[in-house]
XYZ file of C-alpha atoms in Angstrom:
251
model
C 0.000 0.000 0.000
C 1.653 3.642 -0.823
C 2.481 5.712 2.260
C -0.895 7.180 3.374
C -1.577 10.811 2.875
C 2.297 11.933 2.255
C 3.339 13.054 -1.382
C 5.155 9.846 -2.847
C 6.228 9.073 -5.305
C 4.836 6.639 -7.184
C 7.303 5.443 -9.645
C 9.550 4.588 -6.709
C 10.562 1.033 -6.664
C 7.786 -1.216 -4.638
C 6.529 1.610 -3.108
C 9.110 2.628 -0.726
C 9.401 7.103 -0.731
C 12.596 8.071 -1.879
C 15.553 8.497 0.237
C 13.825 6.266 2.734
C 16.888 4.407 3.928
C 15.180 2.358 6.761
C 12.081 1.045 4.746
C 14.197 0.368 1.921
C 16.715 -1.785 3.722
C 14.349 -4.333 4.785
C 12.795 -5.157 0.948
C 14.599 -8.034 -0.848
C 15.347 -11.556 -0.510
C 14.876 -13.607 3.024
C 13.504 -12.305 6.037
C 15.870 -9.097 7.856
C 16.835 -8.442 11.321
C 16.266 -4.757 13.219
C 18.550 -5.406 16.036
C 17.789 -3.482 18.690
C 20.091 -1.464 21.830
C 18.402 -1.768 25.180
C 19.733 -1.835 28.367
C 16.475 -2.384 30.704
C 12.773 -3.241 30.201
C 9.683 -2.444 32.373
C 9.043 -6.260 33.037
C 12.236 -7.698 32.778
C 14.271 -4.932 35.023
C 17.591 -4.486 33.902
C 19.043 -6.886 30.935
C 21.948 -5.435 30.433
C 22.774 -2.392 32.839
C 26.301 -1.417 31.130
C 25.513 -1.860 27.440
C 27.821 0.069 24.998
C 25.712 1.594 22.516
C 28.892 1.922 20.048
C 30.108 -1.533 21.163
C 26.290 -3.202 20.954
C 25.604 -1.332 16.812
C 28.840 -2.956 16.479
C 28.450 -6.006 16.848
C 25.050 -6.287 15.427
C 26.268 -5.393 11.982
C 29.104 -8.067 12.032
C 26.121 -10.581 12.800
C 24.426 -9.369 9.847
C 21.519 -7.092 10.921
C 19.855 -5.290 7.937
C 18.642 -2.098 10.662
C 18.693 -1.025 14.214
C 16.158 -0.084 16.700
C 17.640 2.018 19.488
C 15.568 2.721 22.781
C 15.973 6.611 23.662
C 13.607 6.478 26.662
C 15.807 7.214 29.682
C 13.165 6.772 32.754
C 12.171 2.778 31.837
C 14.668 1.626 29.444
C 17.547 3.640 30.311
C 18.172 5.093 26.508
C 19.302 8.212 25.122
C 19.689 10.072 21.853
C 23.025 9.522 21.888
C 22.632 6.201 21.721
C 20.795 6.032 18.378
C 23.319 8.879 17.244
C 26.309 6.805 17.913
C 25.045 3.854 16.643
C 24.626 5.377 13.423
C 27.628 6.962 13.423
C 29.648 3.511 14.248
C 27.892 1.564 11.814
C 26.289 3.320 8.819
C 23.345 1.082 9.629
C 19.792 2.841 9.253
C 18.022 3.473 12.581
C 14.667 3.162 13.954
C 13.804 5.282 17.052
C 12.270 3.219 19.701
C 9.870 5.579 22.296
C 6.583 6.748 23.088
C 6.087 9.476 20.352
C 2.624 10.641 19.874
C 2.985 14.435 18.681
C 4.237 16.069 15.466
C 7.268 17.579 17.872
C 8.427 13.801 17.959
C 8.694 13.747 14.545
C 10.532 16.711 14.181
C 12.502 15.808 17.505
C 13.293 12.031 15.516
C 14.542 14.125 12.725
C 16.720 16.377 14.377
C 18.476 13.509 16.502
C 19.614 11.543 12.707
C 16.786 8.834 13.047
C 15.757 7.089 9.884
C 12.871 5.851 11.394
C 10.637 6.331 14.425
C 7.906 3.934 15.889
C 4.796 5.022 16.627
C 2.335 2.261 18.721
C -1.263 2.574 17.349
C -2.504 1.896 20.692
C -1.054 5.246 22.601
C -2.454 7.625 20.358
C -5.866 8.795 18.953
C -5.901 6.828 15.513
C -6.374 10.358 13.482
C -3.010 11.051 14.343
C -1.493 8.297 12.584
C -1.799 9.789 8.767
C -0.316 13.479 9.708
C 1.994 12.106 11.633
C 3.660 9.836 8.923
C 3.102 12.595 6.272
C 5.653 15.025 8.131
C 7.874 12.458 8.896
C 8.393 11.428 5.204
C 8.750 15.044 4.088
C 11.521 15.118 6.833
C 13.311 11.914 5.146
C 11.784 9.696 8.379
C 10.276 6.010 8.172
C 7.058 5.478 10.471
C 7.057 1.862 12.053
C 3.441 1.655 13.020
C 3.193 -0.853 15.611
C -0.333 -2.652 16.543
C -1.221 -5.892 18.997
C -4.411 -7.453 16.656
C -5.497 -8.369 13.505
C -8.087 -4.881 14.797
C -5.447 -2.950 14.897
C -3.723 -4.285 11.826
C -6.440 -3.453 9.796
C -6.798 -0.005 11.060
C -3.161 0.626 10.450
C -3.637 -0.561 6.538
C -6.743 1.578 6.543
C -5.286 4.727 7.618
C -1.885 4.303 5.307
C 0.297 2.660 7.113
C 3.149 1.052 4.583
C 5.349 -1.055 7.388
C 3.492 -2.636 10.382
C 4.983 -4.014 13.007
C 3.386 -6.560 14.482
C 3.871 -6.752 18.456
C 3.864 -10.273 20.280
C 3.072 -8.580 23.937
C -0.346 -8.545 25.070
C 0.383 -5.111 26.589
C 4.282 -3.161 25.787
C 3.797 -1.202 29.012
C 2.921 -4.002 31.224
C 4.738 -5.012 34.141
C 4.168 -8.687 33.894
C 6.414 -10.564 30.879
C 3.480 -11.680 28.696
C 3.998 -12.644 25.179
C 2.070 -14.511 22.546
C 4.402 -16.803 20.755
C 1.696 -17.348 18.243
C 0.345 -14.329 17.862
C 2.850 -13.346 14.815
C 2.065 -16.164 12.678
C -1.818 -16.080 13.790
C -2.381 -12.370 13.079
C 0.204 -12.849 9.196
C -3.244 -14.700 8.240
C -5.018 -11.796 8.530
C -2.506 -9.915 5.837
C -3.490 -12.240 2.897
C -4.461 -10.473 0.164
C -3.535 -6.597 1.527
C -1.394 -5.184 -0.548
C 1.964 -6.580 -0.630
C 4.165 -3.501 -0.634
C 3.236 -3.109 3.065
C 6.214 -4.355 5.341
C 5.398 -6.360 8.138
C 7.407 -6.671 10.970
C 7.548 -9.045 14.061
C 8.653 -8.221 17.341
C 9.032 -9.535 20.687
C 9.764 -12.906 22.236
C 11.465 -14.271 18.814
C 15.185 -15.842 19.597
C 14.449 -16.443 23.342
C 14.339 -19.606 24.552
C 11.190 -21.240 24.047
C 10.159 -18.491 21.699
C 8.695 -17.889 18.392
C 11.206 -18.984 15.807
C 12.712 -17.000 12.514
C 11.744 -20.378 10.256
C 8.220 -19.448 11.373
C 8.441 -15.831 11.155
C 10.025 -16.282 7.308
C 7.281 -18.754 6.817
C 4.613 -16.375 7.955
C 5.765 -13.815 5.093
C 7.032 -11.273 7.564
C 9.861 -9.243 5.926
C 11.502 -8.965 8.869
C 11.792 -9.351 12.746
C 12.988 -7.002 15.720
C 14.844 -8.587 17.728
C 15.631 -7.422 21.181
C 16.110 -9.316 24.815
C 17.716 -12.341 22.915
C 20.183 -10.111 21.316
C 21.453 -7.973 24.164
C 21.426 -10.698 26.468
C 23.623 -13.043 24.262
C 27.176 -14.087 25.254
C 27.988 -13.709 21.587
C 25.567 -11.155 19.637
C 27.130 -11.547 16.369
C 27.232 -15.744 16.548
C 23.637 -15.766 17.912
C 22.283 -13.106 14.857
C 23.934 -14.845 12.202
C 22.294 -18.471 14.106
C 19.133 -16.683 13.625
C 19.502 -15.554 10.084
C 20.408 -19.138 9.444
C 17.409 -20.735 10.540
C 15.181 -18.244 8.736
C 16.701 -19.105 5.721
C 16.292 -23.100 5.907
C-alpha cells in the first residue's frame, strides 16, 4: 500500500518514498533483522545495565543485521539520543527510534536527533493522528514503524496508510508482567493475505528467546523482517547468535 496521505512518489521502486533508507533496507530476498540497543525493560528490570551503545551497533552489523532499533527512553529503558546517534555513526546502519512518540514535535525531535525511522504504537495515540503524523515524517526523510497488537489494529493501520506494520507479540508493551504470545505473529500474518503486498510487516518480541517464536516461522509467515531485542542484548555472543538466527530463517 503507498504511504498514506504523504506526497510519494509513485514510480519509486515497490513503493518505498525516496531516500527512505530504513524502509528500503528491509525489501529483498529472506527475512531481515532490526537489532535493537536496550539496556532495561519495564518487566524484565535491567538486561543489560552497562551496554555500549557503540560496542552493541557494532556487533550487530558483524552478525548481519539489515537495521537497528535504538531505545531513547531514559526513565524505563535507560536510553538516550546519543545512543541512536552513535550507533549510526559507528555503523552506517539505518536506525529506527524506539519511544513513546505521539505528537508532530516527535517527529521533528526524531529528525533532528539523525533517526531514519521512528515507531509510533497505534494503541497510545488517537488513531487520526497516525496519517499526519507519517506525512511530516516522510517530508523530513523519516520512516514510520506503526506498531499494533491485533489483527483490529492491523487493519486499522492498513486503513489509515500505514506502509510497514509491526506486528507486536506482547499482550500489553507497558505491562509489568512478561506476557507474550508466541503465536500471535504467525496467527495475526493470516489476517494480511491479500492486503497489498508492498506493506512491510514486521515481528517483534519474544522471537530468539528460549522457548520463543522462531525465525523459520516468522520467514514462513511472510514477515519481511523481525525485531529482535532481549535475545540479542542478552547473548554471550551477539554476532554468533544473529547470524544463528539468520540461518534458521533461511532453511
Amino acid at each position: 500500500m503507498a504511504a498514506g496521505t504523504a506526497d510519494v512518489d509513485k514510480d519509486e521502486p515497490d513503493g518505498v518514498p525516496g531516500g527512505h533508507r530504513f524502509a528500503a533496507a528491509l525489501r529483498g530476498e529472506g527475512l531481515a533483522v532490526i537489532a535493537e540497543i536496550k539496556r532495561r525493560s519495564p518487566s524484565r528490570g535491567a538486561l543489560k545495565a552497562d551496554a555500549n551503545a557503540a560496542d552493541l551497533a557494532s556487533e550487530y552489523k558483524a552478525g548481519g543485521a539489515a537495521c537497528l532499533s535504538v531505545l531513547t527512553e531514559r526513565e524505563r529503558f535507560s536510553g538516550s539520543p546519543e545512543d541512536l546517534q552513535t550507533a549510526k555513526a559507528v555503523t552506517g546502519l539505518p536506525v529506527l527510534r524506539k519511544d513513546f512518540l505521539r505528537t508532530l514535535d516527535d517527529v521533528r525531535d526524531s529528525h533532528e536527533m539523525g533517526a531514519d525511522a521512528m515507531l509510533v504504537i497505534l494503541a497510545d495515540i488517537d488513531h487520526a493522528q497516525l496519517p499526519p503524523m507519517q506525512e511530516l515524517a516522510l517530508e523530513l526523510g523519516i520512516d514510520v514503524l506503526t506498531e499494533v497488537r491485533d489483527e483490529a489494529e492491523l487493519e486499522a493501520a492498513v486503513l489509515l496508510g500505514a506502509y510497514m506494520i509491526a506486528i507486536n507479540q506482547r499482550d500489553n508493551p507497558e505491562s509489568t508482567k512478561f506476557t507474550v504470545d508466541y503465536d500471535k505473529a504467525v496467527r495475526v500474518s493470516r489476517r494480511f493475505e491479500g492486503i497489498d503486498d508492498r506493506i512491510l510487516l514486521i515481528a517483534a518480541s519474544g522471537i530468539g528467546v528460549p522457548g520463543g517464536t522462531s525465525m523459520r516461522a516468522i520467514a514462513e509467515a511472510g514477515y519481511d523482517a523481525a525485531l529482535i531485542g532481549e535475545a540479542l542484548v542478552v547473548a554471550d555472543d551477539p554476532p554468533e547468535l544473529l547470524r544463528d538466527l539468520l540461518a534458521d530463517a533461511a532453511e
